[in-house]
Coordinates of C-alpha atoms and ligand atoms in Angstrom, one line a residue:
X11 CA 91.7 10.6 -11.5
X12 CA 91.0 14.2 -12.6
X13 CA 87.8 15.5 -11.1
X14 CA 85.7 17.2 -13.7
X15 CA 84.9 20.8 -12.6
X16 CA 81.1 20.2 -12.5
X17 CA 81.6 17.5 -9.9
X18 CA 83.8 19.4 -7.5
X19 CA 82.5 20.2 -3.9
X20 CA 78.9 19.3 -3.1
X21 CA 79.5 17.9 0.4
X22 CA 78.7 14.2 1.0
X23 CA 76.7 13.7 -2.1
X24 CA 79.4 15.4 -4.2
X25 CA 81.8 12.8 -2.9
X26 CA 79.5 9.9 -3.4
X27 CA 78.7 11.0 -7.0
X28 CA 82.4 11.3 -7.8
X29 CA 83.1 7.8 -6.3
X30 CA 80.2 6.1 -7.9
X31 CA 80.8 3.7 -10.7
X32 CA 78.6 5.3 -13.3
X33 CA 80.1 3.3 -16.1
X34 CA 78.1 0.3 -14.8
X35 CA 74.8 2.2 -15.2
X36 CA 72.9 3.5 -18.2
X37 CA 74.4 6.9 -17.6
X38 CA 77.9 5.7 -18.7
X39 CA 81.2 7.1 -17.4
X40 CA 81.1 10.7 -16.2
X41 CA 83.3 11.9 -19.1
X42 CA 80.5 10.8 -21.5
X43 CA 77.7 12.8 -19.7
X44 CA 76.0 15.4 -21.9
X45 CA 76.5 19.0 -21.1
X46 CA 72.9 19.6 -19.9
X47 CA 73.3 16.8 -17.3
X48 CA 76.6 18.3 -16.2
X49 CA 75.1 21.7 -15.8
X50 CA 72.2 20.4 -13.8
X51 CA 74.4 18.3 -11.5
X52 CA 76.5 21.4 -10.9
X53 CA 73.4 23.4 -10.0
X54 CA 72.1 20.6 -7.8
X55 CA 75.3 20.2 -5.8
X56 CA 75.5 24.0 -5.2
X57 CA 71.9 24.3 -4.1
X58 CA 70.7 24.4 -0.5
X59 CA 67.3 23.2 -1.6
X60 CA 66.5 19.4 -1.8
X61 CA 67.0 18.5 -5.4
X62 CA 67.2 15.2 -7.3
X63 CA 67.9 14.5 -10.9
X64 CA 66.5 11.5 -12.8
X65 CA 68.4 10.6 -16.0
X66 CA 67.6 8.4 -18.9
X67 CA 64.4 6.4 -19.5
X68 CA 64.9 4.7 -16.0
X69 CA 65.3 8.1 -14.3
X70 CA 68.5 7.0 -12.6
X71 CA 68.7 9.0 -9.4
X72 CA 71.2 11.6 -8.4
X73 CA 70.6 13.9 -5.4
X74 CA 72.2 16.5 -3.2
X75 CA 72.8 16.7 0.6
X76 CA 69.6 18.5 1.5
X77 CA 67.7 15.7 -0.2
X78 CA 69.2 13.0 2.0
X79 CA 66.5 13.6 4.6
X80 CA 63.8 12.9 2.0
X81 CA 65.2 9.5 0.9
X82 CA 65.6 8.7 4.6
X83 CA 66.5 5.1 5.2
X84 CA 67.1 4.6 1.5
X85 CA 70.2 6.7 1.5
X86 CA 72.8 6.1 0.2
X87 CA 71.5 3.1 -1.9
X88 CA 69.1 5.4 -3.7
X89 CA 72.0 6.9 -5.6
X90 CA 72.2 5.4 -9.1
X91 CA 68.9 3.5 -8.7
X92 CA 65.9 3.9 -11.0
X93 CA 63.4 6.4 -9.5
X94 CA 60.6 3.8 -9.8
X95 CA 62.5 1.5 -7.4
X96 CA 63.4 4.2 -4.9
X97 CA 59.8 5.6 -4.9
X98 CA 57.9 2.4 -5.3
X99 CA 55.5 3.4 -2.5
X100 CA 54.5 6.7 -4.1
X101 CA 54.9 5.7 -7.8
X102 CA 51.1 5.7 -8.2
X103 CA 51.2 9.5 -7.5
X104 CA 54.4 10.6 -9.1
X105 CA 54.7 8.1 -12.0
X106 CA 52.1 9.9 -14.2
X107 CA 53.8 13.3 -13.5
X108 CA 57.2 11.9 -14.5
X109 CA 55.6 10.4 -17.6
X110 CA 54.3 13.9 -18.6
X111 CA 57.7 15.4 -18.1
X112 CA 59.6 12.7 -20.1
X113 CA 57.1 12.0 -22.8
X114 CA 55.5 15.4 -23.3
X115 CA 58.5 17.5 -22.5
X116 CA 56.4 19.5 -20.1
X117 CA 57.2 20.6 -16.6
X118 CA 54.9 19.8 -13.6
X119 CA 54.3 21.5 -10.3
X120 CA 52.3 20.4 -7.2
X121 CA 51.8 22.1 -3.9
X122 CA 51.7 20.3 -0.5
X123 CA 51.1 17.0 -2.2
X124 CA 50.3 14.2 0.3
X125 CA 52.7 11.3 -0.3
X126 CA 52.7 8.2 1.9
X127 CA 56.4 7.4 1.7
X128 CA 57.9 4.2 2.8
X129 CA 61.4 5.4 3.4
X130 CA 62.2 4.6 7.0
X131 CA 60.7 1.1 7.2
X132 CA 57.1 2.2 7.7
X133 CA 54.6 4.1 5.6
X134 CA 54.7 7.8 6.5
X135 CA 52.4 10.7 5.9
X136 CA 54.5 13.4 4.1
X137 CA 53.7 16.6 2.2
X138 CA 55.9 18.1 -0.5
X139 CA 55.7 21.0 -2.9
X140 CA 57.8 20.0 -5.9
X141 CA 58.3 20.7 -9.6
X142 CA 59.6 18.4 -12.3
X143 CA 61.4 20.2 -15.1
X144 CA 62.6 18.3 -18.2
X145 CA 66.3 18.5 -19.0
X146 CA 67.0 18.4 -22.7
X147 CA 69.5 15.9 -24.0
X148 CA 72.2 16.6 -26.7
X149 CA 69.8 15.3 -29.3
X150 CA 66.8 17.3 -28.2
X151 CA 63.7 16.0 -26.3
X152 CA 63.8 15.2 -22.6
X153 CA 66.8 13.1 -21.6
X154 CA 66.1 13.5 -17.9
X155 CA 64.4 15.7 -15.3
X156 CA 65.3 17.8 -12.3
X157 CA 63.1 18.1 -9.2
X158 CA 63.1 20.9 -6.7
X159 CA 61.4 20.1 -3.4
X160 CA 60.0 21.9 -0.4
X161 CA 59.2 19.7 2.6
X162 CA 55.7 20.9 3.9
X163 CA 55.1 18.1 6.4
X164 CA 56.0 20.1 9.6
X165 CA 53.9 23.0 8.5
X166 CA 50.8 21.0 7.5
X167 CA 51.0 18.8 10.7
X168 CA 51.3 21.8 13.0
X169 CA 48.6 23.7 11.2
X170 CA 46.3 20.7 11.7
X171 CA 47.3 20.4 15.3
X172 CA 46.5 24.0 15.9
X173 CA 43.2 23.7 14.2
X174 CA 42.1 20.8 16.3
X175 CA 43.3 22.4 19.5
X176 CA 41.6 25.7 18.6
X177 CA 38.3 23.9 17.8
X178 CA 38.5 21.9 21.0
X179 CA 39.2 25.0 23.0
X180 CA 36.1 26.7 21.5
X181 CA 34.0 23.6 22.0
X182 CA 34.9 23.3 25.6
X183 CA 34.2 26.9 26.5
X184 CA 31.0 27.1 28.6
X185 CA 30.4 23.4 28.9
X186 CA 27.9 22.8 31.6
X187 CA 28.2 19.1 32.2
X188 CA 30.8 16.4 32.0
X189 CA 28.9 14.7 29.3
X190 CA 28.8 17.8 27.2
X191 CA 32.6 18.2 27.6
X192 CA 33.2 14.6 26.5
X193 CA 30.8 15.0 23.6
X194 CA 32.4 18.2 22.4
X195 CA 35.8 16.6 22.6
X196 CA 34.6 13.8 20.3
X197 CA 33.3 16.4 18.0
X198 CA 36.7 18.2 17.7
X199 CA 38.5 14.9 17.3
X200 CA 36.1 13.6 14.7
X201 CA 37.0 16.6 12.5
X202 CA 40.6 15.5 12.3
X203 CA 40.3 12.0 10.8
X204 CA 44.0 12.0 9.8
X205 CA 45.4 12.3 13.3
X206 CA 42.5 10.6 15.1
X207 CA 40.8 7.9 13.1
X208 CA 38.6 7.2 16.1
X209 CA 38.2 8.3 19.7
X210 CA 36.4 6.7 22.6
X211 CA 35.6 8.1 26.0
X212 CA 35.2 5.8 29.0
X213 CA 33.9 6.9 32.4
X214 CA 35.2 5.3 35.5
X215 CA 33.3 4.9 38.8
X216 CA 30.2 6.7 39.7
X217 CA 31.0 9.3 42.3
X218 CA 30.6 13.0 42.2
X219 CA 32.0 14.5 39.1
X220 CA 30.7 11.7 37.0
X221 CA 27.1 12.4 37.6
X222 CA 26.8 14.0 34.2
X223 CA 27.8 10.8 32.5
X224 CA 24.2 9.6 32.9
X225 CA 22.6 12.5 31.1
X226 CA 22.1 12.7 27.3
X227 CA 24.5 10.3 25.6
X228 CA 24.9 12.0 22.3
X229 CA 28.5 11.6 21.3
X230 CA 30.3 13.5 18.6
X231 CA 28.4 11.8 15.9
X232 CA 27.2 8.8 17.7
X233 CA 25.1 7.8 20.6
X234 CA 26.3 5.0 22.8
X235 CA 23.6 2.5 23.5
X236 CA 23.1 0.1 26.3
X237 CA 24.9 1.9 29.1
X238 CA 24.2 0.2 32.4
X239 CA 21.6 1.7 34.7
X240 CA 22.4 3.0 38.1
X241 CA 25.6 4.3 39.7
X242 CA 28.9 2.8 38.9
X243 CA 31.3 1.3 41.4
X244 CA 34.9 2.5 41.6
X245 CA 36.3 0.0 39.1
X246 CA 33.3 0.0 36.7
X247 CA 34.2 1.4 33.3
X248 CA 31.6 2.5 30.8
X249 CA 31.9 3.7 27.2
X250 CA 29.8 6.9 27.1
X251 CA 31.0 8.9 24.1
X252 CA 32.8 8.1 20.8
X253 CA 33.3 9.4 17.4
X254 CA 31.3 7.6 14.7
X255 CA 32.3 4.0 14.9
X256 CA 30.2 2.4 12.1
X257 CA 28.3 -0.9 12.1
X258 CA 31.4 -3.0 11.9
X259 CA 32.9 -1.8 15.2
X260 CA 31.2 -4.5 17.3
X261 CA 34.2 -5.3 19.4
X262 CA 34.3 -2.2 21.6
X263 CA 33.2 -3.1 25.1
X264 CA 30.4 -0.8 26.4
X265 CA 30.8 -1.8 30.1
X266 CA 33.6 -3.7 31.8
X267 CA 35.7 -3.5 35.0
X268 CA 39.2 -2.1 35.3
X269 CA 40.2 -5.3 37.0
X270 CA 39.2 -7.4 34.0
X271 CA 41.6 -9.6 32.1
X272 CA 41.3 -7.9 28.7
X273 CA 44.1 -6.0 27.0
X274 CA 42.0 -2.8 27.1
X275 CA 41.4 -3.0 30.8
X276 CA 45.1 -3.7 31.4
X277 CA 46.1 -0.6 29.3
X278 CA 43.6 1.6 31.2
X279 CA 44.9 0.3 34.5
X280 CA 48.5 1.2 33.5
X281 CA 47.3 4.7 32.5
X282 CA 45.5 5.1 35.8
X283 CA 48.5 3.8 37.9
X284 CA 51.2 5.7 36.0
X285 CA 49.0 8.7 35.5
X286 CA 50.5 8.9 32.0
X287 CA 49.5 8.0 28.4
X288 CA 49.8 4.4 27.4
X289 CA 50.2 3.1 23.9
X290 CA 47.9 0.1 23.1
X291 CA 49.1 -2.2 20.3
X292 CA 47.1 -4.7 18.4
X293 CA 43.9 -2.7 18.2
X294 CA 42.4 -5.0 15.6
X295 CA 42.7 -8.0 17.9
X296 CA 41.5 -6.0 20.9
X297 CA 38.6 -4.1 19.5
X298 CA 37.9 -5.6 16.0
X299 CA 37.4 -3.6 12.9
X300 CA 37.7 0.1 13.8
X301 CA 37.2 3.1 11.6
X302 CA 40.0 4.2 9.3
X303 CA 39.4 7.9 9.6
X304 CA 40.7 9.5 6.5
X305 CA 43.1 6.7 5.7
X306 CA 42.8 3.5 3.7
X307 CA 43.7 1.3 6.6
X308 CA 42.5 1.2 10.2
X309 CA 44.9 2.0 12.9
X310 CA 46.5 -0.8 14.8
X311 CA 47.7 1.4 17.7
X312 CA 45.8 3.6 20.1
X313 CA 46.7 5.8 23.0
X314 CA 44.9 5.7 26.4
X315 CA 45.0 9.0 28.3
X316 CA 43.8 9.4 31.8
X317 CA 41.4 12.3 32.4
X318 CA 41.4 13.6 36.0
X319 CA 38.7 14.9 38.3
X320 CA 39.1 18.3 39.8
X321 CA 42.1 18.3 42.0
X322 CA 44.0 16.2 39.4
X323 CA 44.4 13.1 41.6
X324 CA 41.4 10.8 40.9
X325 CA 40.9 9.5 37.4
X326 CA 37.4 10.4 36.1
X327 CA 37.8 8.6 32.8
X328 CA 39.9 7.7 29.8
X329 CA 40.3 9.0 26.4
X330 CA 41.3 6.3 24.0
X331 CA 42.4 7.6 20.6
X332 CA 43.1 5.6 17.5
X333 CA 46.6 6.6 16.2
X334 CA 47.2 7.3 12.5
X335 CA 48.8 4.3 10.7
X336 CA 50.9 6.8 8.8
X337 CA 52.5 8.8 11.7
X338 CA 55.4 7.6 13.9
X339 CA 54.2 7.4 17.5
X340 CA 56.9 9.9 18.5
X341 CA 57.0 12.6 21.2
X342 CA 55.3 15.1 19.0
X343 CA 52.3 12.9 18.4
X344 CA 52.0 11.8 22.0
X345 CA 52.3 15.4 23.2
X346 CA 49.6 16.4 20.8
X347 CA 47.3 13.8 22.3
X348 CA 48.3 14.8 25.8
X349 CA 47.4 18.4 25.1
X350 CA 43.9 17.2 24.2
X351 CA 43.6 15.2 27.4
X352 CA 44.8 18.2 29.4
X353 CA 42.2 20.4 27.9
X354 CA 39.5 17.9 28.8
X355 CA 40.8 17.6 32.3
X356 CA 40.8 21.4 32.6
X357 CA 37.3 21.5 31.4
X358 CA 36.3 18.9 34.0
X359 CA 37.8 21.1 36.7
X360 CA 35.8 24.1 35.4
X361 CA 32.6 22.1 35.4
X362 CA 33.4 20.9 39.0
X363 CA 33.7 24.6 40.1
X364 CA 30.4 25.3 38.3
X365 CA 28.8 22.4 40.1
X366 CA 29.9 23.6 43.4
X367 CA 28.6 27.1 42.6
X368 CA 25.3 25.6 41.5
X369 CA 25.1 23.6 44.7
X370 CA 26.0 26.6 46.8
X371 CA 23.4 28.7 45.0
X372 CA 20.8 26.0 45.5
X373 CA 21.7 25.7 49.2
X374 CA 21.4 29.5 49.5
X375 CA 18.1 29.5 47.8
X376 CA 16.9 26.7 50.1
X377 CA 18.0 28.7 53.2
X378 CA 16.3 31.7 51.7
X379 CA 13.1 29.8 51.1
X380 CA 13.2 28.3 54.6
X381 CA 13.8 31.8 56.1
X382 CA 10.9 33.3 54.2
X383 CA 8.7 30.4 55.3
X384 CA 9.9 30.8 58.8
X385 CA 9.3 34.5 58.9
X386 CA 5.8 34.1 57.5
X387 CA 5.1 31.4 60.2
X388 CA 6.6 33.4 62.9
X389 CA 4.7 36.6 62.0
X390 CA 1.5 34.5 62.4
X391 CA 2.7 33.2 65.6
X392 CA 3.4 36.7 66.9
X393 CA 0.1 38.1 65.6
X394 CA -2.2 35.6 67.4
X395 CA -0.9 36.2 71.0
X396 CA -0.7 39.9 70.2
X397 CA -4.3 40.1 69.1
X398 CA -5.3 38.1 72.2
X399 CA -3.2 40.5 74.4
X400 CA -4.6 43.7 72.8
X401 CA -8.2 42.6 72.8
X402 CA -8.6 42.2 76.6
X403 CA -6.4 45.2 77.3
X404 CA -8.6 47.4 75.0
X405 CA -11.7 45.9 76.7
X406 CA -10.2 46.8 80.0
X407 CA -9.6 50.4 78.9
X408 CA -13.1 50.8 77.5
X409 CA -15.0 48.9 80.2
X410 CA -14.2 49.4 83.8
X411 CA -16.7 46.5 84.6
X412 CA -16.7 43.9 87.4
X413 CA -13.5 42.7 89.0
X414 CA -14.1 39.1 88.0
X415 CA -14.3 39.8 84.3
X416 CA -11.2 42.0 84.5
X417 CA -9.4 39.2 86.2
X418 CA -10.3 36.8 83.4
X419 CA -9.1 39.4 80.8
X420 CA -5.9 40.0 82.6
X421 CA -5.4 36.3 82.8
X422 CA -5.8 36.0 79.0
X423 CA -3.4 38.9 78.4
X424 CA -0.9 37.4 80.8
X425 CA -0.9 33.9 79.2
X426 CA -0.5 35.4 75.8
X427 CA 2.3 37.7 76.9
X428 CA 4.0 34.5 78.3
X429 CA 3.4 32.7 75.1
X430 CA 5.0 35.6 73.2
X431 CA 7.9 35.7 75.6
X432 CA 8.5 32.0 75.2
X433 CA 8.5 32.3 71.4
X434 CA 11.0 35.1 71.5
X435 CA 13.1 33.3 74.1
X436 CA 13.1 30.1 71.9
X437 CA 14.3 32.1 69.0
X438 CA 17.0 33.8 70.9
X439 CA 18.1 30.6 72.4
X440 CA 18.2 28.9 69.1
X441 CA 20.4 31.5 67.6
X442 CA 22.7 31.2 70.7
X443 CA 22.9 27.5 70.1
X444 CA 23.7 28.0 66.5
X445 CA 26.4 30.5 67.3
X446 CA 27.9 28.0 69.7
X447 CA 27.3 30.3 72.7
X448 CA 25.2 27.9 74.7
X449 CA 27.4 25.5 76.7
X450 CA 25.1 24.0 79.4
X451 CA 25.7 23.6 83.1
X452 CA 25.4 19.9 83.9
X453 CA 24.2 18.6 87.2
X454 CA 23.6 15.1 88.6
X455 CA 19.9 14.4 88.5
X456 CA 17.4 11.7 89.2
X457 CA 16.5 11.5 85.5
X458 CA 13.4 9.4 86.0
X459 CA 11.8 11.8 88.6
X460 CA 12.9 14.9 86.7
X461 CA 11.5 13.7 83.3
X462 CA 8.2 12.3 84.7
X463 CA 7.8 15.5 86.7
X464 CA 8.2 17.6 83.6
X465 CA 5.8 15.4 81.6
X466 CA 3.2 15.5 84.3
X467 CA 2.7 19.3 83.8
X468 CA 0.8 18.2 80.7
X469 CA -1.4 15.8 82.5
X470 CA -4.4 17.9 83.0
X471 CA -4.3 19.3 79.4
X472 CA -3.9 15.8 78.0
X473 CA -6.7 14.3 80.1
X474 CA -9.0 17.2 79.4
X475 CA -8.6 16.4 75.7
X476 CA -9.8 12.8 76.5
X477 CA -6.4 11.3 76.2
X478 CA -4.2 9.4 78.6
X479 CA -0.7 10.2 79.9
X480 CA 1.3 7.0 80.7
X481 CA 4.6 7.4 82.5
X482 CA 7.2 4.8 83.5
X483 CA 10.7 5.1 84.8
X484 CA 12.9 2.2 85.8
X485 CA 15.6 2.7 88.4
X486 CA 18.8 3.9 86.8
X487 CA 22.1 2.5 88.1
X488 CA 24.4 4.9 86.3
X489 CA 24.9 8.5 87.3
X490 CA 23.1 10.9 85.0
X491 CA 24.1 14.5 84.3
X492 CA 21.9 17.0 82.5
X493 CA 21.4 20.7 82.2
X494 CA 18.0 20.8 83.9
X495 CA 16.8 23.9 82.0
X496 CA 17.8 22.5 78.7
X497 CA 16.5 19.0 79.6
X498 CA 13.2 20.6 80.4
X499 CA 13.1 22.2 77.0
X500 CA 13.8 18.8 75.4
X501 CA 11.1 17.0 77.2
X502 CA 8.4 19.7 77.0
X503 CA 9.0 20.1 73.3
X504 CA 8.6 16.4 72.7
X505 CA 5.6 16.0 74.9
X506 CA 3.9 19.1 73.5
X507 CA 4.5 17.8 70.0
X508 CA 3.0 14.5 71.0
X509 CA -0.1 16.2 72.2
X510 CA -0.2 18.6 69.3
X511 CA -0.1 15.8 66.7
X512 CA -2.4 13.3 68.5
X513 CA -6.2 13.6 68.6
X514 CA -6.9 10.6 70.8
X515 CA -5.3 7.6 72.5
X516 CA -2.3 8.1 74.8
X517 CA 1.1 9.7 75.3
X518 CA 3.7 7.6 77.0
X519 CA 6.9 8.6 78.6
X520 CA 9.4 5.9 79.3
X521 CA 12.8 6.2 81.0
X522 CA 15.2 3.2 81.0
X523 CA 18.9 2.3 81.1
X524 CA 20.4 0.6 78.0
X525 CA 24.1 -0.2 78.5
X526 CA 25.9 3.0 79.2
X527 CA 23.0 5.1 78.0
X528 CA 19.8 6.4 79.4
X529 CA 17.0 6.3 76.9
X530 CA 13.9 8.5 77.3
X531 CA 11.2 7.9 74.8
X532 CA 8.1 9.9 74.2
X533 CA 5.5 7.9 72.2
X534 CA 2.1 8.9 70.9
X535 CA -0.8 7.4 69.1
X536 CA -1.1 10.4 66.8
X537 CA -1.1 11.2 63.1
X538 CA 2.4 9.8 62.6
X539 CA 5.0 11.0 60.1
X540 CA 5.5 10.0 56.5
X541 CA 8.8 8.1 55.8
X542 CA 10.2 10.7 53.5
X543 CA 9.8 13.4 56.1
X544 CA 11.5 11.5 59.0
X545 CA 15.0 12.8 58.1
X546 CA 13.8 16.3 57.5
X547 CA 11.7 17.1 60.6
X548 CA 14.9 17.9 62.5
X549 CA 15.9 20.5 60.0
X550 CA 15.6 24.1 61.0
X551 CA 12.2 25.6 60.1
X552 CA 11.0 22.4 58.5
X553 CA 7.4 21.8 58.9
X554 CA 5.2 19.2 57.3
X555 CA 2.5 20.9 55.4
X556 CA -0.9 19.7 56.4
X557 CA 0.8 17.8 59.2
X558 CA -2.6 17.1 60.8
X559 CA -1.9 18.7 64.2
X560 CA -4.4 20.1 66.6
X561 CA -3.6 23.6 65.5
X562 CA -1.7 25.1 62.6
X563 CA 0.6 26.9 64.9
X564 CA 4.2 26.1 64.7
X565 CA 7.5 27.4 63.4
X566 CA 9.4 24.2 62.6
X567 CA 12.1 25.2 65.0
X568 CA 11.2 23.0 68.0
X569 CA 12.8 19.7 66.8
X570 CA 15.8 21.5 65.4
X571 CA 16.4 23.0 68.8
X572 CA 15.8 19.7 70.6
X573 CA 18.4 18.0 68.4
X574 CA 20.9 20.7 69.2
X575 CA 20.1 20.5 73.0
X576 CA 20.5 16.7 72.9
X577 CA 23.9 17.1 71.1
X578 CA 25.0 19.4 73.8
X579 CA 24.5 16.4 76.2
X580 CA 26.6 14.3 73.8
X581 CA 23.4 12.3 73.1
X582 CA 21.4 11.4 70.1
X583 CA 17.7 11.6 69.1
X584 CA 15.9 9.3 66.8
X585 CA 12.4 8.9 65.6
X586 CA 10.3 5.9 64.4
X587 CA 6.8 6.5 63.1
X588 CA 3.9 5.2 61.1
X589 CA 1.4 7.4 59.4
X590 CA -2.0 7.0 61.3
X591 CA -0.5 5.0 64.1
X592 CA 1.8 7.3 66.0
X593 CA 5.4 8.2 66.6
X594 CA 8.2 7.4 69.1
X595 CA 10.9 10.0 69.7
X596 CA 13.9 8.4 71.7
X597 CA 16.6 10.6 73.3
X598 CA 19.6 8.7 74.6
X599 CA 22.4 10.3 76.5
X600 CA 25.5 8.7 78.0
X601 CA 25.5 8.0 81.7
X602 CA 28.5 9.3 83.8
X603 CA 30.1 12.7 83.2
X604 CA 33.3 11.8 81.3
X605 CA 31.8 12.9 78.0
X606 CA 31.1 16.4 79.3
X607 CA 33.5 19.3 79.6
X608 CA 34.8 19.1 83.2
X609 CA 34.4 22.8 83.9
X610 CA 30.7 22.6 83.0
X611 CA 29.9 19.7 85.4
X612 CA 28.7 20.1 88.9
X613 CA 28.7 17.0 91.0
X614 CA 26.2 18.4 93.5
X615 CA 22.8 16.8 92.9
X616 CA 20.3 19.3 91.5
X617 CA 17.5 20.5 93.7
X618 CA 14.3 22.0 92.6
X619 CA 13.8 23.3 89.1
X620 CA 13.1 26.5 87.4
X621 CA 9.5 27.1 86.5
X622 CA 8.6 26.8 82.9
X623 CA 5.2 27.7 81.4
X624 CA 4.0 25.4 78.8
X625 CA 1.8 26.9 76.1
Ligands
ADP6 P1 6.5 22.8 64.8 O1 5.7 21.8 65.7 O2 6.6 24.1 65.4 O3 5.9 22.8 63.4 P2 8.8 21.0 65.2 O4 10.2 21.3 64.8 O5 8.5 20.8 66.6 O6 8.0 22.3 64.6 O7 8.3 19.8 64.3 C1 8.5 19.8 63.0 C2 7.4 19.0 62.2 O8 7.5 17.6 62.6 C3 6.0 19.4 62.6 O9 5.6 20.4 61.7 C4 5.2 18.1 62.5 O10 4.7 18.0 61.2 C5 6.2 17.0 62.7 N1 6.1 16.4 64.1 C6 6.8 16.7 65.2 N2 6.5 15.9 66.2 C7 5.5 15.1 65.8 C8 4.7 14.0 66.3 N3 4.8 13.7 67.6 N4 3.8 13.4 65.5 C9 3.6 13.8 64.2 N5 4.4 14.8 63.6 C10 5.2 15.4 64.4

């Protein structure tokens, strides 16, 4: 067969057109084709642009190699077929244009036209810029048309992707809470109803980093109602944000557990365990009627993406995004969704850093406040003994009166100098303990005798105030090691507090053995301590305002130091108290010396004790 010149070359489609039995179609054998058709076919086969020609009233289709990608799965059967058969799925859009070309002899042109093409076995979102140009027949009028195409899908999809990611990036800048970040993600996604018909955000567990989930629940367009009260356990999942779901979306669970039997829980579990996105199929069955976004049907697939807490190990929540019914779930689409999840994870990490900074700033402010309070207390404390020192000394200077009265004044000055010295020593000691420079020198003692002896130094003061001092020590079988100086400070602090915060009744000191511990308790029948203060009284500089003591004197450092000193003995201190009834402070330290650093232990029993002046 001689190949007509106009059909030579043209790659695969040139060959297919040559081999095709055109005589069996309305076009008739090639030799009978009118000149205009021949010329257009020649142009089409030579072009690098996707072109098709429709000929005759049925618009029998001819196309070139670059057009093969457009017909997709319909190639090569589309050759020689009526255009209305090949493009049944988009006939609603292109039919009227072709009618204009053929009946009115007028060309048409559209830019970036959305066409949902069913060419690869599924409906697909595509965009084309194309023109239909009439081809005159030998007898005048349109005998066919030629179509030049530009595939815009890649450009449109990537522009849309960029738009969403840019908006999301902007939205997530300066987020202060996790809730805000999730909400703003919903906002960005809700503006791209073609790629994301709907989006849901689920929190998991209730630990740090999820605290924000509880605050305002305004989602990108929708508030989620009925979230459970109180903290969540590790497997608890809660829907906290979503794009607008509409009244018909009644099947989305608000709260469930990751261990549940549902398809959604299973998908989230897979996402958590694999730390990777998971496709969820059968959305209609799982969640009911979901929004359609910008399409005419609702998605039947969604993707579940894990969102991580700072550190990237623990899952903070899941982003569940409805997938377009008109996009293949390919790498491109999944990567797009993953980029969104990554941005949210990054935002969570930023918020975590912000939270740490906020906590650090609050802690610093608290320390600062405590310091200021402490310094104002301490300056009062220094001022009183100083005034009491200066007064008698000035009197002495101005009045060389009788020896007796001078003795009294010197006594006052001396006691106050001692009080001042004790205060300064306590402060210095406390800072040594804090700096870890106080190590203790532990000696074996008769703990009962030592403790009761120390407590008894208060007897006359207590009895003068009309109160009773009750002491009791049972024999201790185990060996007891203490640093006698430090022990003295512990006991005297506790007993002087008991006296300071009791106005009548009694103060009892009790020493007993409990298992491998010696327990020394100091009880009083004083003002007691409110429940919410019990934990705090051991904090540095913490004082209870209007604590009801005998005097307002105090620095709030005593119990903090006692606790440190007890720790140095590897012991513990606890308090039980009832407001208006009294308090019991119990110190327990282990018997024996194994718990103590060997080089700080002396096995010689202690004799005597250093003098200590109570205030
Ligand atoms: P300070 O007595 O110098 O204020 P502390 O550290 O010794 O400091 O005590 C801290 C706070 O604990 C006190 O301000 C007081 O309110 C409370 N407190 C301590 N011991 C007692 C007690 N036995 N009874 C009632 N309150 C007490």
